Coordinates of C-alpha atoms and ligand atoms in Angstrom, one line a residue:
X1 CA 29.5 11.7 10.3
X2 CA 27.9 14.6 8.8
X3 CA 24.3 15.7 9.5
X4 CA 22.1 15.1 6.6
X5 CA 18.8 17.1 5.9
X6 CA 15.7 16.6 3.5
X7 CA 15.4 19.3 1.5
X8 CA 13.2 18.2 -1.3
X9 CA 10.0 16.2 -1.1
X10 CA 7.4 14.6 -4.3
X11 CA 5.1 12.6 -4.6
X12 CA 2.9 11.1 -7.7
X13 CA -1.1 10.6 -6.4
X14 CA -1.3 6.7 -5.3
X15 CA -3.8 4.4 -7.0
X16 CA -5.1 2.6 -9.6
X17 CA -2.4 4.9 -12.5
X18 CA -3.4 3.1 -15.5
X19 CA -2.2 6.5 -16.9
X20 CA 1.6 5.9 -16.3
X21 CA 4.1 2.9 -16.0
X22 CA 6.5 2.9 -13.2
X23 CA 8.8 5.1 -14.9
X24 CA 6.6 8.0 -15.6
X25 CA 5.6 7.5 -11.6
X26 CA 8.8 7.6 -10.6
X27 CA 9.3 11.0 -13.2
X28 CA 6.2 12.3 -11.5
X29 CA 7.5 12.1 -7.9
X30 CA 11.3 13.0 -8.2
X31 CA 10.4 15.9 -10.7
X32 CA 8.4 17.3 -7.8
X33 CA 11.1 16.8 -5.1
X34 CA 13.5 18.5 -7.3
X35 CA 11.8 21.3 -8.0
X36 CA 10.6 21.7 -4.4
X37 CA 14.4 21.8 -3.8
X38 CA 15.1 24.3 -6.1
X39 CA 17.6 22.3 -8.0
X40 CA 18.2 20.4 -11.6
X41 CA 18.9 16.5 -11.7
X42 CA 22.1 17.5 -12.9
X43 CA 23.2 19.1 -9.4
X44 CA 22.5 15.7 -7.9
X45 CA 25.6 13.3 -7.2
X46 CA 24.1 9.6 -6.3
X47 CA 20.5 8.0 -7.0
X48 CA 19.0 5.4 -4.8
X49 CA 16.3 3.5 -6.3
X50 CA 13.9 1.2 -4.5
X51 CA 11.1 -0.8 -6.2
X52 CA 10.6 -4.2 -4.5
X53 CA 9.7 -6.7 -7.0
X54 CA 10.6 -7.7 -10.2
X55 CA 7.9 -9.6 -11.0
X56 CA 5.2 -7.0 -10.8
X57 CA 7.3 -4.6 -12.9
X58 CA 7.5 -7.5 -15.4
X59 CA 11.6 -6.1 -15.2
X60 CA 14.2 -8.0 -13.8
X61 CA 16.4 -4.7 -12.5
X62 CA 13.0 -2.5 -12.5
X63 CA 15.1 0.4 -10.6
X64 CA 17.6 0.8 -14.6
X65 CA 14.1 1.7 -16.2
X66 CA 13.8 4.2 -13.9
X67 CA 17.5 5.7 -13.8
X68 CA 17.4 5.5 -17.3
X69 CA 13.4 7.3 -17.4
X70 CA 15.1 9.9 -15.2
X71 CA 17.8 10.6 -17.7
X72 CA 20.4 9.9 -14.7
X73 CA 23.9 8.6 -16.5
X74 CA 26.3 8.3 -15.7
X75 CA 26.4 9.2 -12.1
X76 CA 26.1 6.1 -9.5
X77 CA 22.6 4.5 -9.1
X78 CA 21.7 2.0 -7.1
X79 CA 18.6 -0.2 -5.8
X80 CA 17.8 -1.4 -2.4
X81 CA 15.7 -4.4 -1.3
X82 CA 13.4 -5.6 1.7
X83 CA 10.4 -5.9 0.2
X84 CA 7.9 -3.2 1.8
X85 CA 10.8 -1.7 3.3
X86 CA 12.7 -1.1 0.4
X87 CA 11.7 2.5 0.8
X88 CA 13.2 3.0 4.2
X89 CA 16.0 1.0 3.4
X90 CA 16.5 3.0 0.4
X91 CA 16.3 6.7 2.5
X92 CA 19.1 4.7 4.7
X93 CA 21.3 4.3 2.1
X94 CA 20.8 7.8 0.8
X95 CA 21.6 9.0 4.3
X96 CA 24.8 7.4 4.7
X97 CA 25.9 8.4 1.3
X98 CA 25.4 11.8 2.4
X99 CA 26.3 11.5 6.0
X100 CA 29.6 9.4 5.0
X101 CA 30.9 12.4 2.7
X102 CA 30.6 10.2 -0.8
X103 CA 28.4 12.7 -1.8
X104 CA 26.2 16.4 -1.1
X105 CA 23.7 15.6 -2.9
X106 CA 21.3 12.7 -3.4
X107 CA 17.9 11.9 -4.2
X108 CA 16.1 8.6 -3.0
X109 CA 13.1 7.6 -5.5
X110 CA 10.4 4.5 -4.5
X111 CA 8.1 3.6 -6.8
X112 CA 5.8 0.3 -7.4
X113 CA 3.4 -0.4 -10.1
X114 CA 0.9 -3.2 -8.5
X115 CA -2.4 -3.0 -10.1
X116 CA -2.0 -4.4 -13.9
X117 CA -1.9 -7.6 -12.3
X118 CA -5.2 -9.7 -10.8
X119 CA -5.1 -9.6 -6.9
X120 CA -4.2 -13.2 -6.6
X121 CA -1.3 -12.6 -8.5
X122 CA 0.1 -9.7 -6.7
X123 CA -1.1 -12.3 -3.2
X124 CA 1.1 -15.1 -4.8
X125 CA 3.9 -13.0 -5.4
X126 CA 3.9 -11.0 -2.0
X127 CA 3.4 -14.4 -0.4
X128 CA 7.0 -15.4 -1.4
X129 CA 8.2 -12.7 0.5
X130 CA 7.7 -14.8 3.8
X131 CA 9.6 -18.3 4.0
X132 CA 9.3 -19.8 0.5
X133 CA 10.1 -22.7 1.5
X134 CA 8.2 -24.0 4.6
X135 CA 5.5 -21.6 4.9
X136 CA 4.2 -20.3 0.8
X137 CA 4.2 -24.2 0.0
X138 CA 1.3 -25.0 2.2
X139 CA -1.0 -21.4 1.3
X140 CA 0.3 -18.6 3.7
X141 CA -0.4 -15.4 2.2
X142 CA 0.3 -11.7 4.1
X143 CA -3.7 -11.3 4.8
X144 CA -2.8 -14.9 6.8
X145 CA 0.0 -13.8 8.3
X146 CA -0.9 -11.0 10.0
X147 CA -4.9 -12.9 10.8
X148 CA -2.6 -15.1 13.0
X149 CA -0.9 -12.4 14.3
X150 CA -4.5 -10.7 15.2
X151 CA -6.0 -13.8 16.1
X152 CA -3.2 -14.1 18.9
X153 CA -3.1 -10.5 20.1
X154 CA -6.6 -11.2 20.1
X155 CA -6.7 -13.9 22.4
X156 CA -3.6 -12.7 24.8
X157 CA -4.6 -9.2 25.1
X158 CA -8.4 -9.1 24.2
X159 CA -8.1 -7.2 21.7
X160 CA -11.3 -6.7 19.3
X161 CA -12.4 -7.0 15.7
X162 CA -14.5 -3.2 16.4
X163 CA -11.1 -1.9 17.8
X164 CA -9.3 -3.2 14.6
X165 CA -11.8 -1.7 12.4
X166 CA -11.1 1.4 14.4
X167 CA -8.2 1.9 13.1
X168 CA -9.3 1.5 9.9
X169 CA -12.1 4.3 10.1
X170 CA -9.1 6.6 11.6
X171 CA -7.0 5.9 8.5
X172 CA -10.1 6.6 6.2
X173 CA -10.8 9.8 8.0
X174 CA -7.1 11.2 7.3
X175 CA -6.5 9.8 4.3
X176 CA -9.8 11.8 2.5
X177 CA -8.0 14.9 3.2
X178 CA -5.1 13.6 1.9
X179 CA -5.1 14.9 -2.4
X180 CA -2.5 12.3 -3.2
X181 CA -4.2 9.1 -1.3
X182 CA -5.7 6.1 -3.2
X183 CA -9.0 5.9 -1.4
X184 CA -10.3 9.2 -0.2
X185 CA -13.4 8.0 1.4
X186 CA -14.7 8.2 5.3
X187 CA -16.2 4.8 6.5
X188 CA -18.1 4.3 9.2
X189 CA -17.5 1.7 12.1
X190 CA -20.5 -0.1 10.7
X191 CA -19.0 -0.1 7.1
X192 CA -15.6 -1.7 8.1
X193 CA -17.1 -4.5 10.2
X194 CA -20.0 -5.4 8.2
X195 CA -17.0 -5.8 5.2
X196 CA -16.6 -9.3 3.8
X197 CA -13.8 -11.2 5.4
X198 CA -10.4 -11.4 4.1
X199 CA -8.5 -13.9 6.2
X200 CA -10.5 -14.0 9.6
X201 CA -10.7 -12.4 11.6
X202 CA -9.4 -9.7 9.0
X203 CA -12.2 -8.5 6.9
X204 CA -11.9 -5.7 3.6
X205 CA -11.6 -2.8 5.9
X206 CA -8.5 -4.4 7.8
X207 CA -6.5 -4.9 4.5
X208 CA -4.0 -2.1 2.8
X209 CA -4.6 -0.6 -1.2
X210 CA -2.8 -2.3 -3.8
X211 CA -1.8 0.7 -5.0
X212 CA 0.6 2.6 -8.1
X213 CA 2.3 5.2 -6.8
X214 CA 6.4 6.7 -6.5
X215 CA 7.5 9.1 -3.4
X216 CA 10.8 11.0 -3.8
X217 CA 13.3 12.9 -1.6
X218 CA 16.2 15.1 -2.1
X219 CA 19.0 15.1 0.9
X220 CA 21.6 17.5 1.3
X221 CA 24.8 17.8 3.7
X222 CA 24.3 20.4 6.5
X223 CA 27.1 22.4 4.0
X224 CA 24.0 22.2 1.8
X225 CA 21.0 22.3 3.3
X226 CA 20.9 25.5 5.1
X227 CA 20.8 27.1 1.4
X228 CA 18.7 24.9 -0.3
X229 CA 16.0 24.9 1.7
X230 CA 14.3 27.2 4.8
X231 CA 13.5 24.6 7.1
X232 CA 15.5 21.6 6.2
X233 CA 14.4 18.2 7.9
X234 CA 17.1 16.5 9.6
X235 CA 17.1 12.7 10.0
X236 CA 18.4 12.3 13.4
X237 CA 17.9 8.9 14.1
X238 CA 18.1 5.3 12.3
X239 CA 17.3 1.8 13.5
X240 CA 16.8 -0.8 11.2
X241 CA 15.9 -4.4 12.7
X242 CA 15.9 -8.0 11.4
X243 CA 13.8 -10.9 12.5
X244 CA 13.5 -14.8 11.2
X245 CA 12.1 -15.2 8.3
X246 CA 9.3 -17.8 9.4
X247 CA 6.5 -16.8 11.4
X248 CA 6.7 -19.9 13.1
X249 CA 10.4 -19.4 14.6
X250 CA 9.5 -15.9 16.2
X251 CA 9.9 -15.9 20.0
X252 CA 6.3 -14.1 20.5
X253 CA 4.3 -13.0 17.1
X254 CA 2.1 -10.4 18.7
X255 CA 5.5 -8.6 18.8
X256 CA 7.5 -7.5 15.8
X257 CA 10.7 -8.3 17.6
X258 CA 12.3 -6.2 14.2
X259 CA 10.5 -3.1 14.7
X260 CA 11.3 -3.2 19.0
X261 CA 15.7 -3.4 18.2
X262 CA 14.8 -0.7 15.5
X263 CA 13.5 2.0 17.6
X264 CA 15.8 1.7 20.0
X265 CA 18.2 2.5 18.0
X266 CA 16.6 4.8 16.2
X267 CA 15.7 6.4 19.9
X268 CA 19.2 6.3 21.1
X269 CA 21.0 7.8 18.0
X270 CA 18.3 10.8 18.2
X271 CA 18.6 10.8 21.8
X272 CA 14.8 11.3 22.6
X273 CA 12.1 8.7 23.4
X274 CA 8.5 7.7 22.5
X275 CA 7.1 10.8 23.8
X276 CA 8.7 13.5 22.4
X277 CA 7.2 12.3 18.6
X278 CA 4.7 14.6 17.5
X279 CA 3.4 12.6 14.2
X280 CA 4.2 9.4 13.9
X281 CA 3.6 7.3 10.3
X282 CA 3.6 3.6 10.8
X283 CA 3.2 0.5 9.2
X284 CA -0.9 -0.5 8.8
X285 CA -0.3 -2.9 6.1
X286 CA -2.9 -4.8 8.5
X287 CA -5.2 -2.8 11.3
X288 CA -3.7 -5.2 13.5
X289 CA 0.0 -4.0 12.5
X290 CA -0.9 -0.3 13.4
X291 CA -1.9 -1.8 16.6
X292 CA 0.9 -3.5 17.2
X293 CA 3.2 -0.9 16.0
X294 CA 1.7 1.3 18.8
X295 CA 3.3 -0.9 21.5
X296 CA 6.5 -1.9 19.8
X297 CA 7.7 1.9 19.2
X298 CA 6.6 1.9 22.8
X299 CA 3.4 4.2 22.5
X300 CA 1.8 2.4 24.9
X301 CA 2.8 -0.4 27.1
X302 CA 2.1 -4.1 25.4
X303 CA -1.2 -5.1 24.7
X304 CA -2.8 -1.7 25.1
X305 CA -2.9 -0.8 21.9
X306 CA -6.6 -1.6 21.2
X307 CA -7.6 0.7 24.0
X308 CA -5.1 3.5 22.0
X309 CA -7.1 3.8 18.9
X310 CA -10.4 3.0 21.2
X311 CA -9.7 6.0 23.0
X312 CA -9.1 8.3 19.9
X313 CA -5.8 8.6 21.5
X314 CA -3.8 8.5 18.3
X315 CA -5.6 11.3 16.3
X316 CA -4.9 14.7 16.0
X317 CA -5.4 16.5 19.4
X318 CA -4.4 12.7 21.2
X319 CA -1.4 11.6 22.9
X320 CA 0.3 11.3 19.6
X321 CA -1.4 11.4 16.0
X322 CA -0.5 8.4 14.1
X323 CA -1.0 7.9 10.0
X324 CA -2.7 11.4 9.8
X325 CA -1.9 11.0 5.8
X326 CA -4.6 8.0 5.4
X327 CA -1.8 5.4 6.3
X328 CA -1.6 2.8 4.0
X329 CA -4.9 1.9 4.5
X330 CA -6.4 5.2 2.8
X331 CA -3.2 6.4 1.2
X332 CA -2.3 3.1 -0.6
X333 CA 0.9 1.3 0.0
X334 CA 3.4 0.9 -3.5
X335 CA 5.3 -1.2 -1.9
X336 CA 9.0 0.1 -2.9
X337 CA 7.4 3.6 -2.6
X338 CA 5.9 3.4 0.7
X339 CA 8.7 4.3 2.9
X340 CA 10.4 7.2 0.8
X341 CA 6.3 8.4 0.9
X342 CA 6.4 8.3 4.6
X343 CA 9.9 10.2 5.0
X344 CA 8.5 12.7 2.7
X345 CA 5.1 12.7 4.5
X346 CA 6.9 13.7 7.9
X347 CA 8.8 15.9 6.3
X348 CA 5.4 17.8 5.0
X349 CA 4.5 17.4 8.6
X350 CA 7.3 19.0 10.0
X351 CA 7.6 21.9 8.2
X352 CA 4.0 22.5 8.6
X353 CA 3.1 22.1 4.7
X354 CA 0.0 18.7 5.4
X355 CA -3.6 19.9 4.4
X356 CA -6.1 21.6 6.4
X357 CA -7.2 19.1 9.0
X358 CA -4.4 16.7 8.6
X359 CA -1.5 18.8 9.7
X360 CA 0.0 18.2 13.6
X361 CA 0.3 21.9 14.8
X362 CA 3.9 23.1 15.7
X363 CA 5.3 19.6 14.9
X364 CA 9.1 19.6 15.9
X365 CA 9.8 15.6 16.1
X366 CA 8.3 12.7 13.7
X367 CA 8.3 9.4 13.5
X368 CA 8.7 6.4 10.5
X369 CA 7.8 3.0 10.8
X370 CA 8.4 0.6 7.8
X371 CA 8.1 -3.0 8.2
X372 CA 9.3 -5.5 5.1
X373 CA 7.5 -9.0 4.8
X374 CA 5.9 -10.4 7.7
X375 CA 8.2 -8.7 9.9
X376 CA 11.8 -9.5 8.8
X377 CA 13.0 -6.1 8.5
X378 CA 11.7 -3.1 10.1
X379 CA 13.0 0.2 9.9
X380 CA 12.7 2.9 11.9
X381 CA 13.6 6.9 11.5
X382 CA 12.8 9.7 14.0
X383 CA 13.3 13.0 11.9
X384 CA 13.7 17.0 13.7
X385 CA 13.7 20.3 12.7
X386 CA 15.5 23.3 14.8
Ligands
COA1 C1 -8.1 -6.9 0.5 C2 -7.9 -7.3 -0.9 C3 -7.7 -8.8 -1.0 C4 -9.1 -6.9 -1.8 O1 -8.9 -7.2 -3.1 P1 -10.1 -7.6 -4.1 O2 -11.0 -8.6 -3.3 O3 -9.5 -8.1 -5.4 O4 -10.9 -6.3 -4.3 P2 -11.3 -5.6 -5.6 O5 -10.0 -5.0 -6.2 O6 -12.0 -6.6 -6.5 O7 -12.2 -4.5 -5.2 C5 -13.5 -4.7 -4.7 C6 -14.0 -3.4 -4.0 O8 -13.3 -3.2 -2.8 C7 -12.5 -2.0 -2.9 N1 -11.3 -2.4 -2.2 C8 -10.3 -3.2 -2.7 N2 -9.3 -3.3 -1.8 C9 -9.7 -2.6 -0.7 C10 -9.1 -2.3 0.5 N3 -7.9 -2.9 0.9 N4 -9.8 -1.6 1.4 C11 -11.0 -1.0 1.1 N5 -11.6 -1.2 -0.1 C12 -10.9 -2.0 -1.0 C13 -12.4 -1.7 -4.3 O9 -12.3 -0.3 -4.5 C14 -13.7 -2.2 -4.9 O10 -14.7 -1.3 -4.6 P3 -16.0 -1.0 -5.6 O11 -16.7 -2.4 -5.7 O12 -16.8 0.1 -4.9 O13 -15.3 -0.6 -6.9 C15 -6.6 -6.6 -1.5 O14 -6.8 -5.2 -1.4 C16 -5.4 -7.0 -0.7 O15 -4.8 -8.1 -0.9 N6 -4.8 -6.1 0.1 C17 -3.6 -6.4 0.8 C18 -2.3 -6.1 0.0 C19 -1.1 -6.6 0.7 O16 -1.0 -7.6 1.3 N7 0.0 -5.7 0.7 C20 1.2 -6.0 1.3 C21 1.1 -5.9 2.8 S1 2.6 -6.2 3.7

C-alpha cells in the first residue's frame, strides 16, 4: 500500500449557521482545504462524503446535495455512515482510496446541519442510533447513555461529578482560543457544577454543542504530496473497532471495548504506543467519555482517568494535551463533520499552524479518537510528520 499524506485542510466556524444550509457548509470547508492545497476541484479524482443523518438534513442521500453543491460530476462520490463517526470512517475510506492506488487525489468533506430542529428532536433522532429496538422504546437517549456509563465509573473507580466538570472547564479554556469553535467561552469549576442537570449525574456543562458546522481534507499519494504541500501529514495508523449495539450486552460499560481494539491497531500499524502522541483529540461527546477515552487509548491505566484531568495532566505543558481545540464540548460536534474536523485539527497541530495558546510545541505524533453511537464504532488514527 502506498503512503497517503494530508495535504489540505478547511474548516467552516461551528455553531448555530442559520446563515448557510449544509451545502454552503460543506462549500465553506472544502473550498478552504483546496485552496490550502493549492489545487482546483477539478485536480481531484474521488469525493468521500459523510453527513450522518437524513433526517436532520430533511434529505434522504444528504451527501448528493453536497456533491452536487460542490459542482463534483461526474467523478466517483461516495457517503459513509456510523453515526458520529461518519467523519473518521469517511477519512478511512479516503485513505484507502489513495493508499490502494484507485486514485492520487481525494478530498473527504463532513458536514451536519443540527440546529433548525428543537433539541428534543435532534435527542429523539440521535436516540435511534443506539438499539431501536430494546433500548429507544423504553426512553434511552445519548445524555442517558453515557449518565450510566458515569454513574458506573463513578461507583467502580470513584470517579467525581467536580473531576467531570473538570474536563469540561479544560475544553472551555481551549476551545475560546479556538476562531472556528461554537462556544468560545471560559467557565469556571463553579459554573459547570452549579449547571442544571441533564441526565444525572450529567449536568449542562457535561453535555456536547448541537452544532452546524463541515471540516474538509485533501489527501494525496506520497507521488503527490511532497509537491503539494511543505510538510504533508501522513496517516500512519488506522484502527477502527465495533461493539454491540445495546448497552446492556457490553461486557464492562465503563470501557468502550470499540475504542480499546481500535487503538491497537491503530498503534501497531504506526508502530508506536500511547506515549509517543503529542496532541491527542478525542471523543468528549460526554465529560465522562473524555475520561474514559483517556484509559482506553491507554493514557492512563483504567480508572485513573479522573485523577488525569484532576491533575491538569492533559493540558498543554502535561503528560499529553488532549482536545486543545475546545473538543466538542467548546468546539461543537456536527456529527458527520466531527471526525474529518479532528483529522484536520491534528493536522493544524502538527504542522504547527493552531492559535497562540492552543498549539502543542514541536508536535511530531497526533492522535484521533471518534466514537459512533454509544460506542458501536470507534475509530482511531495516529497521524506523523518527518
Ligand atoms: C445539553 C442540551 C440538552 C442542552 O440543550 P437545551 O436545554 O435545549 O439548551 P438550549 O439550546 O435551550 O440553550 C440554553 C442555554 O444553554 C446553552 N447551551 C446549550 N447547550 C449547551 C451545552 N452543551 N453546553 C453549554 N451550554 C449549552 C445555550 O447557549 C443557552 O445559553 P443562553 O441561555 O446563554 O443563550 C443539548 O446541548 C444536548 O442535547 N447536547 C448533547 C448532544 C448530543 O447528544 N450529541 C451526540 C452525542 S454522541
Amino acid at each position: 500500500m502506498r503512503k497517503v499524506g494530508i495535504v489540505g485542510i478547511g474548516q467552516s466556524r461551528f455553531g448555530i449557521r442559520s446563515d448557510a444550509s449544509l451545502r454552503e457548509l460543506s462549500f465553506e470547508a472544502a473550498k478552504a482545504s483546496l485552496d490550502d492545497a493549492g489545487i482546483p476541484l477539478d485536480d481531484v479524482q474521488a469525493m468521500v462524503v459523510s453527513v450522518a443523518s437524513d433526517e436532520l438534513s430533511y434529505a434522504l442521500q444528504p451527501s448528493a446535495q453536497v456533491v452536487d453543491y460542490l459542482g463534483f460530476n461526474p467523478k466517483p462520490s461516495f457517503r459513509v455512515e456510523g453515526a458520529c463517526a461518519s467523519g473518521s470512517m469517511a477519512v478511512r475510506t479516503g485513505w484507502m482510496t489513495v493508499a490502494s492506488g484507485l486514485a492520487d487525489l481525494v478530498i473527504v468533506v463532513g458536514a451536519e446541519k443540527m440546529t433548525e430542529v428543537s433539541t428534543a428532536a435532534v435527542t429523539d433522532v440521535l436516540g435511534r442510533a443506539g438499539d431501536f429496538m430494546w433500548e429507544y422504546p423504553f426512553g434511552m437517549t445519548f445524555p442517558g447513555y453515557y449518565a450510566l456509563i458515569a454513574r458506573a465509573h463513578m461507583a467502580k473507580y470513584g470517579t467525581t461529578e467536580e473531576q467531570l466538570s473538570m474536563v469540561a472547564v479544560k475544553n472551555h479554556h481551549y476551545g475560546a482560543l479556538n476562531p472556528y469553535a461554537h462556544m468560545r467561552k471560559e467557565i469556571s469549576l463553579d459554573k459547570a457544577m452549579s449547571s442544571f442537570t441533564v441526565a444525572d449525574p450529567l449536568k449542562l456543562y457535561d453535555c456536547c454543542l448541537i452544532s452546524d458546522g463541515a471540516a474538509a481534507i485533501v489527501l494525496a499519494s506520497d507521488k503527490l504530496a511532497g509537491s503539494l504541500s511543505k510538510k504533508p501529514v501522513w496517516i500512519s495508523g488506522l484502527g477502527l473497532g465495533t461493539d454491540t449495539i445495546s448497552l446492556s450486552d457490553r461486557r464492562d460499560i465503563t470501557t468502550l471495548d470499540a475504542t480499546v481494539e481500535a487503538a491497537r491497531q491503530a498503534y501497531d500499524m504506526a508502530g508506536i504506543g500511547p506515549k509517543d502522541i503529542d496532541v491527542a483529540v478525542v471523543h468528549d461527546c460526554f465529560t465522562i467519555a473524555e475520561i474514559a477515552a483517556y484509559e482506553d487509548l491507554g493514557f492512563c491505566a483504567k480508572g485513573e482517568g479522573g485523577k488525569l484531568i484532576e491533575e491538569k495532566r492533559t493540558y498543554i505543558g502535561g503528560d499529553i494535551p488532549v482536545n486543545v481545540d475546545g473538543g466538542l464540548k467548546s468546539k461543537g460536534h456536527p456529527i458527520g463533520a466531527t471526525g474529518v474536523a479532528m483529522a484536520a485539527e491534528i493536522a493544524k497541530q502538527l504542522r504547527g499552524e493552531a492559535d497562540p495558546g492552543r498549539q502543542v510545541e514541536n508536535a511530531r505524533i497526533g492522535l484521533s479518537h471518534n466514537v459512533g453511537g454509544n460506542g458501536q464504532h470507534a475509530a482511531v488514527h495516529v497521524f506523523q510528520v518527518d
